[in-house]
JSON list of C-alpha atoms in Angstrom, two decimals:
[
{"chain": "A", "resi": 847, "resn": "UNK", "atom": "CA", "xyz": [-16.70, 4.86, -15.76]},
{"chain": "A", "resi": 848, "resn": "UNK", "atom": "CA", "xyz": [-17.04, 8.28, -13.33]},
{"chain": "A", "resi": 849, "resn": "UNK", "atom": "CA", "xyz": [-16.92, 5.45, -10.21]},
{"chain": "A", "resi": 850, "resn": "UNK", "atom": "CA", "xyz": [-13.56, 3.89, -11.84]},
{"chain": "A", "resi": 851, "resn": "UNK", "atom": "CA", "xyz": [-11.81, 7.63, -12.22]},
{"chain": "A", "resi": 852, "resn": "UNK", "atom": "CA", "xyz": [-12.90, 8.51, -8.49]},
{"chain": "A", "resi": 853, "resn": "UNK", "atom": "CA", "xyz": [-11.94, 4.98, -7.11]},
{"chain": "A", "resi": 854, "resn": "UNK", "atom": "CA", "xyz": [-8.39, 5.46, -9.19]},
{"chain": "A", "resi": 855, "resn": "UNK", "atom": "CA", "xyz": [-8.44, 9.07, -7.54]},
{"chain": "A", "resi": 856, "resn": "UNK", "atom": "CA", "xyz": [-9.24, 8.06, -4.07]},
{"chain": "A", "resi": 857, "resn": "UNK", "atom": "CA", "xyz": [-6.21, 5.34, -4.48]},
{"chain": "A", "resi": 858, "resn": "UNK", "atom": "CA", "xyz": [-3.35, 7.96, -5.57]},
{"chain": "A", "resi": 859, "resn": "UNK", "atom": "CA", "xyz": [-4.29, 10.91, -3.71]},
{"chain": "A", "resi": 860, "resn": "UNK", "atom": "CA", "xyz": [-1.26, 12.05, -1.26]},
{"chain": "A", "resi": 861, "resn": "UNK", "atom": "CA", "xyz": [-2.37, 13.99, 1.34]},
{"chain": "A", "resi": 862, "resn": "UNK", "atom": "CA", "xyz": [-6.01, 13.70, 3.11]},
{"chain": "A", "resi": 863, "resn": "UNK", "atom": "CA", "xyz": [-7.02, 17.21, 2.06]},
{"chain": "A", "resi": 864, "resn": "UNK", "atom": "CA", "xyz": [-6.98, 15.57, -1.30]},
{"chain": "A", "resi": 865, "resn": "UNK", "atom": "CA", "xyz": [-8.66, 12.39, -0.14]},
{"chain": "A", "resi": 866, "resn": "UNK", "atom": "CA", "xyz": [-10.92, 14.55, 1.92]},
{"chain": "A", "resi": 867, "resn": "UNK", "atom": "CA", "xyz": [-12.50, 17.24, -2.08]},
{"chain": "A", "resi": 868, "resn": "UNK", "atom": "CA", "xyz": [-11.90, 13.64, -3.29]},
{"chain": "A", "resi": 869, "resn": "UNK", "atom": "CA", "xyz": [-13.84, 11.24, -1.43]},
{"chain": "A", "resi": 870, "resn": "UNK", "atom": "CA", "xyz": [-16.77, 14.04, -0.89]},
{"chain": "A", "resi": 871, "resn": "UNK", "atom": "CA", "xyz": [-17.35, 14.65, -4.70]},
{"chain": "A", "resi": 872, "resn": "UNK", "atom": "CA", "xyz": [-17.64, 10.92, -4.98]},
{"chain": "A", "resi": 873, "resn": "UNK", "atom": "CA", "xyz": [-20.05, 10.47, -1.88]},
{"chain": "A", "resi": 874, "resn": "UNK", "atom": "CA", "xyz": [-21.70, 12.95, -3.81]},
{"chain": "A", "resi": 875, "resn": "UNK", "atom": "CA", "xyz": [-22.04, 11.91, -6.94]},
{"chain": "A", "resi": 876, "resn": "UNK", "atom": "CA", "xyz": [-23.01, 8.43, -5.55]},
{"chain": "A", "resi": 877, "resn": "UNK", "atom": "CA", "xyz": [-25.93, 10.28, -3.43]},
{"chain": "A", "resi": 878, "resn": "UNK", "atom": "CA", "xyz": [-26.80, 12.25, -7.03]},
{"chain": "A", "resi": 879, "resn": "UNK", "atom": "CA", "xyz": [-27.57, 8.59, -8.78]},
{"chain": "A", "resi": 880, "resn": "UNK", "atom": "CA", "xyz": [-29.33, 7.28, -5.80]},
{"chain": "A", "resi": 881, "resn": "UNK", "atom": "CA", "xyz": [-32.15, 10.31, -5.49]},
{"chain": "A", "resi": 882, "resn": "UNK", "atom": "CA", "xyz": [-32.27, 10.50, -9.24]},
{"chain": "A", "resi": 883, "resn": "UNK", "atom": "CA", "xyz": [-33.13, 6.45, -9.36]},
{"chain": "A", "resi": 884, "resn": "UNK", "atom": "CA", "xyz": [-35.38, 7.64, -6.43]},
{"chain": "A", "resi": 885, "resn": "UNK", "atom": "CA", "xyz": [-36.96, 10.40, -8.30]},
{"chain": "A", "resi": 886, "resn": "UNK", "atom": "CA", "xyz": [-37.44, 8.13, -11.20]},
{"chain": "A", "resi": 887, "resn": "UNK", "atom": "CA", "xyz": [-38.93, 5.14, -9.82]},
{"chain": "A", "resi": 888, "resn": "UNK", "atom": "CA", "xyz": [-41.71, 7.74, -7.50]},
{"chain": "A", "resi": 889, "resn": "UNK", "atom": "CA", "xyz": [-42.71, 9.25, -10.78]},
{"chain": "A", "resi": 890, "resn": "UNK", "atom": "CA", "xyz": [-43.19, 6.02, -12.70]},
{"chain": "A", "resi": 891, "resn": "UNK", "atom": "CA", "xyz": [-45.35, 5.02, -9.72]},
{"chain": "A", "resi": 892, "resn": "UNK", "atom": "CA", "xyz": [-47.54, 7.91, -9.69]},
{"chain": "A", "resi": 893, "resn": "UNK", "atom": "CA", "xyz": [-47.89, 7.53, -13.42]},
{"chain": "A", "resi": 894, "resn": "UNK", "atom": "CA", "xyz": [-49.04, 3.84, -13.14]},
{"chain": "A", "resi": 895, "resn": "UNK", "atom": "CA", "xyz": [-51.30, 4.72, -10.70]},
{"chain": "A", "resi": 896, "resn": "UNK", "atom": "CA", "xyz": [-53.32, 7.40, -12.99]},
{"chain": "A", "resi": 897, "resn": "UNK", "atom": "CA", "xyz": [-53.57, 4.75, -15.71]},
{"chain": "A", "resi": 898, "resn": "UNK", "atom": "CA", "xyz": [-56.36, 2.01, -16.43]},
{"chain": "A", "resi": 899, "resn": "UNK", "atom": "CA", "xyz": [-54.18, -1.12, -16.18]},
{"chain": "A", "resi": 900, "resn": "UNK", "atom": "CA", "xyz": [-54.95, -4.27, -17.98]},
{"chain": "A", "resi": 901, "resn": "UNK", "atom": "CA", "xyz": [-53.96, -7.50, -16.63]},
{"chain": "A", "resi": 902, "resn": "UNK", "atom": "CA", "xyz": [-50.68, -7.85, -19.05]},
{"chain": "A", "resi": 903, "resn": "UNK", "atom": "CA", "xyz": [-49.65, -4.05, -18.51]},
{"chain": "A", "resi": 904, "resn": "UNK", "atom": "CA", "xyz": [-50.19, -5.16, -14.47]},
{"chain": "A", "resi": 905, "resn": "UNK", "atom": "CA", "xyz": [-47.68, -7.80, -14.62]},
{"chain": "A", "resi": 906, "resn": "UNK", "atom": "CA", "xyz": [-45.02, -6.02, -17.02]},
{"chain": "A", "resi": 907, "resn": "UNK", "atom": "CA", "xyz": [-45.01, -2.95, -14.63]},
{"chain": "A", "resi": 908, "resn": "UNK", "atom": "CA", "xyz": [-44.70, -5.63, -11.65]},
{"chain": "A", "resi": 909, "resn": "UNK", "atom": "CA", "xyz": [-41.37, -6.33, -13.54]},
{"chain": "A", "resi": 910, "resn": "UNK", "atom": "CA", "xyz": [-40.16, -3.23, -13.71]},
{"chain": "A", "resi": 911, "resn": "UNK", "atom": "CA", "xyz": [-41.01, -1.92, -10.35]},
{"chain": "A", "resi": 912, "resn": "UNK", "atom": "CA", "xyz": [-39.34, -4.92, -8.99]},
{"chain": "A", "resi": 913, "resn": "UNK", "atom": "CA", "xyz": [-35.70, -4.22, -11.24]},
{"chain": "A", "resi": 914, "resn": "UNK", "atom": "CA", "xyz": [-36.56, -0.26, -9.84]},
{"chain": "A", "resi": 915, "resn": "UNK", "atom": "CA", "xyz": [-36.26, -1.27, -6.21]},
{"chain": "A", "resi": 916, "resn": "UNK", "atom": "CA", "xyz": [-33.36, -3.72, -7.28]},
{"chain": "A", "resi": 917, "resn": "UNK", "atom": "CA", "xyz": [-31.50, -0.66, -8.55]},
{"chain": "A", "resi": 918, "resn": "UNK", "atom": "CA", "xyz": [-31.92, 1.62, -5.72]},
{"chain": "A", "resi": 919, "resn": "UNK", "atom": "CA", "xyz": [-30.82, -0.81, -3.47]},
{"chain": "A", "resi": 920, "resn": "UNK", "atom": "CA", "xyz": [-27.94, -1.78, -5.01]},
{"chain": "A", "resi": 921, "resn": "UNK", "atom": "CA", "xyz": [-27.16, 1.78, -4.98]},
{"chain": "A", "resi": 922, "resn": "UNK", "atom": "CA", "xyz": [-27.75, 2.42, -1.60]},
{"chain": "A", "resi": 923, "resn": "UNK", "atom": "CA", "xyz": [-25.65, -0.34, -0.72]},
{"chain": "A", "resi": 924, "resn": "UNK", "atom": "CA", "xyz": [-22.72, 1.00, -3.36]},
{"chain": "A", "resi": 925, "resn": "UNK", "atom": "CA", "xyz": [-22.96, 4.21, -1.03]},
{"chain": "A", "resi": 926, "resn": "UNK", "atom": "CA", "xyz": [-22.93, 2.72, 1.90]},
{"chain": "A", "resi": 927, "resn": "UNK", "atom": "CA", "xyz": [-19.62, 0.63, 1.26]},
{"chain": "A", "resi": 928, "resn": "UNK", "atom": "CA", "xyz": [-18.54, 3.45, 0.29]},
{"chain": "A", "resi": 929, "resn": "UNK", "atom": "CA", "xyz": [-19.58, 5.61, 3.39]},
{"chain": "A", "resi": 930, "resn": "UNK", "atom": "CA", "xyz": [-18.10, 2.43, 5.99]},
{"chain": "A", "resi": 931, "resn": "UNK", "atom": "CA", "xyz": [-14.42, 2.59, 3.75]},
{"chain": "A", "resi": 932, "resn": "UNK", "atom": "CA", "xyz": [-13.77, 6.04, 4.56]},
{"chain": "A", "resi": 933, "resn": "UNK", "atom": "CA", "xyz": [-11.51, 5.04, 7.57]},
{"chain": "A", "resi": 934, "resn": "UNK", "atom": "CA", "xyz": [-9.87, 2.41, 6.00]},
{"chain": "A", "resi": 935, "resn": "UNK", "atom": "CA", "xyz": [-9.38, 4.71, 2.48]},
{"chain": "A", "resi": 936, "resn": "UNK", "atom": "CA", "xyz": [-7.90, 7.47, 4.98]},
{"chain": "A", "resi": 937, "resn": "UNK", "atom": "CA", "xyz": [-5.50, 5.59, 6.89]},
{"chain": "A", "resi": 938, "resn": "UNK", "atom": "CA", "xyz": [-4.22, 4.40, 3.86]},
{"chain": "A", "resi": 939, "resn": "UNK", "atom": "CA", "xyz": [-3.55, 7.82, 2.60]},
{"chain": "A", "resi": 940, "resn": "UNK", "atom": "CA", "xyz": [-1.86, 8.87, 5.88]},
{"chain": "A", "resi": 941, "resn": "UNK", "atom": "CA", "xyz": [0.80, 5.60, 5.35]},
{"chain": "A", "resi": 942, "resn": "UNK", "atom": "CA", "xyz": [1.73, 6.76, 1.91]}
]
């Protein structure tokens, strides 16, 4: 919902100081949910690692690792759209 208010934002802003505190608090927030998925995914994987694993646990964390990388790079990729927009987003503002 925070992406849908800063794309909505990004789309009625006026003047490119406004697109400029705009489009940096959402570049920031995106970078914010990337190194907390990050963060999150590193500390499951130190936890696995201090753990005696059975063969079942093995293959349910295999799962999850695998929908953990899934997520950050779907995030990383949301960013970097995001990031390779920003000329295309600003002209726009500078037509209205």
């Amino acid at each position: 919902q925070a992406r849908n208010i800063y794309e909505e934002a990004i789309s009625s802003v006026m003047t490119v100081r406004d697109f400029s505190t705009v489009f940096d608090a959402y570049a920031q927030f995106q970078e914010a949910l990337l190194t907390a998925k990050i963060e999150i995914h590193g500390e499951e994987e130190s936890k696995e690692d201090d753990k005696d694993r059975t063969y079942y646990s093995i293959s349910v964390a295999g799962v999850d690792q695998v929908s953990e990388i899934n997520d950050v790079d779907f995030l990383l990729g949301r960013l970097e759209h995001l990031l390779d927009r920003r000329p295309l987003l600003l002209n726009s503002v500078m037509l209205r």
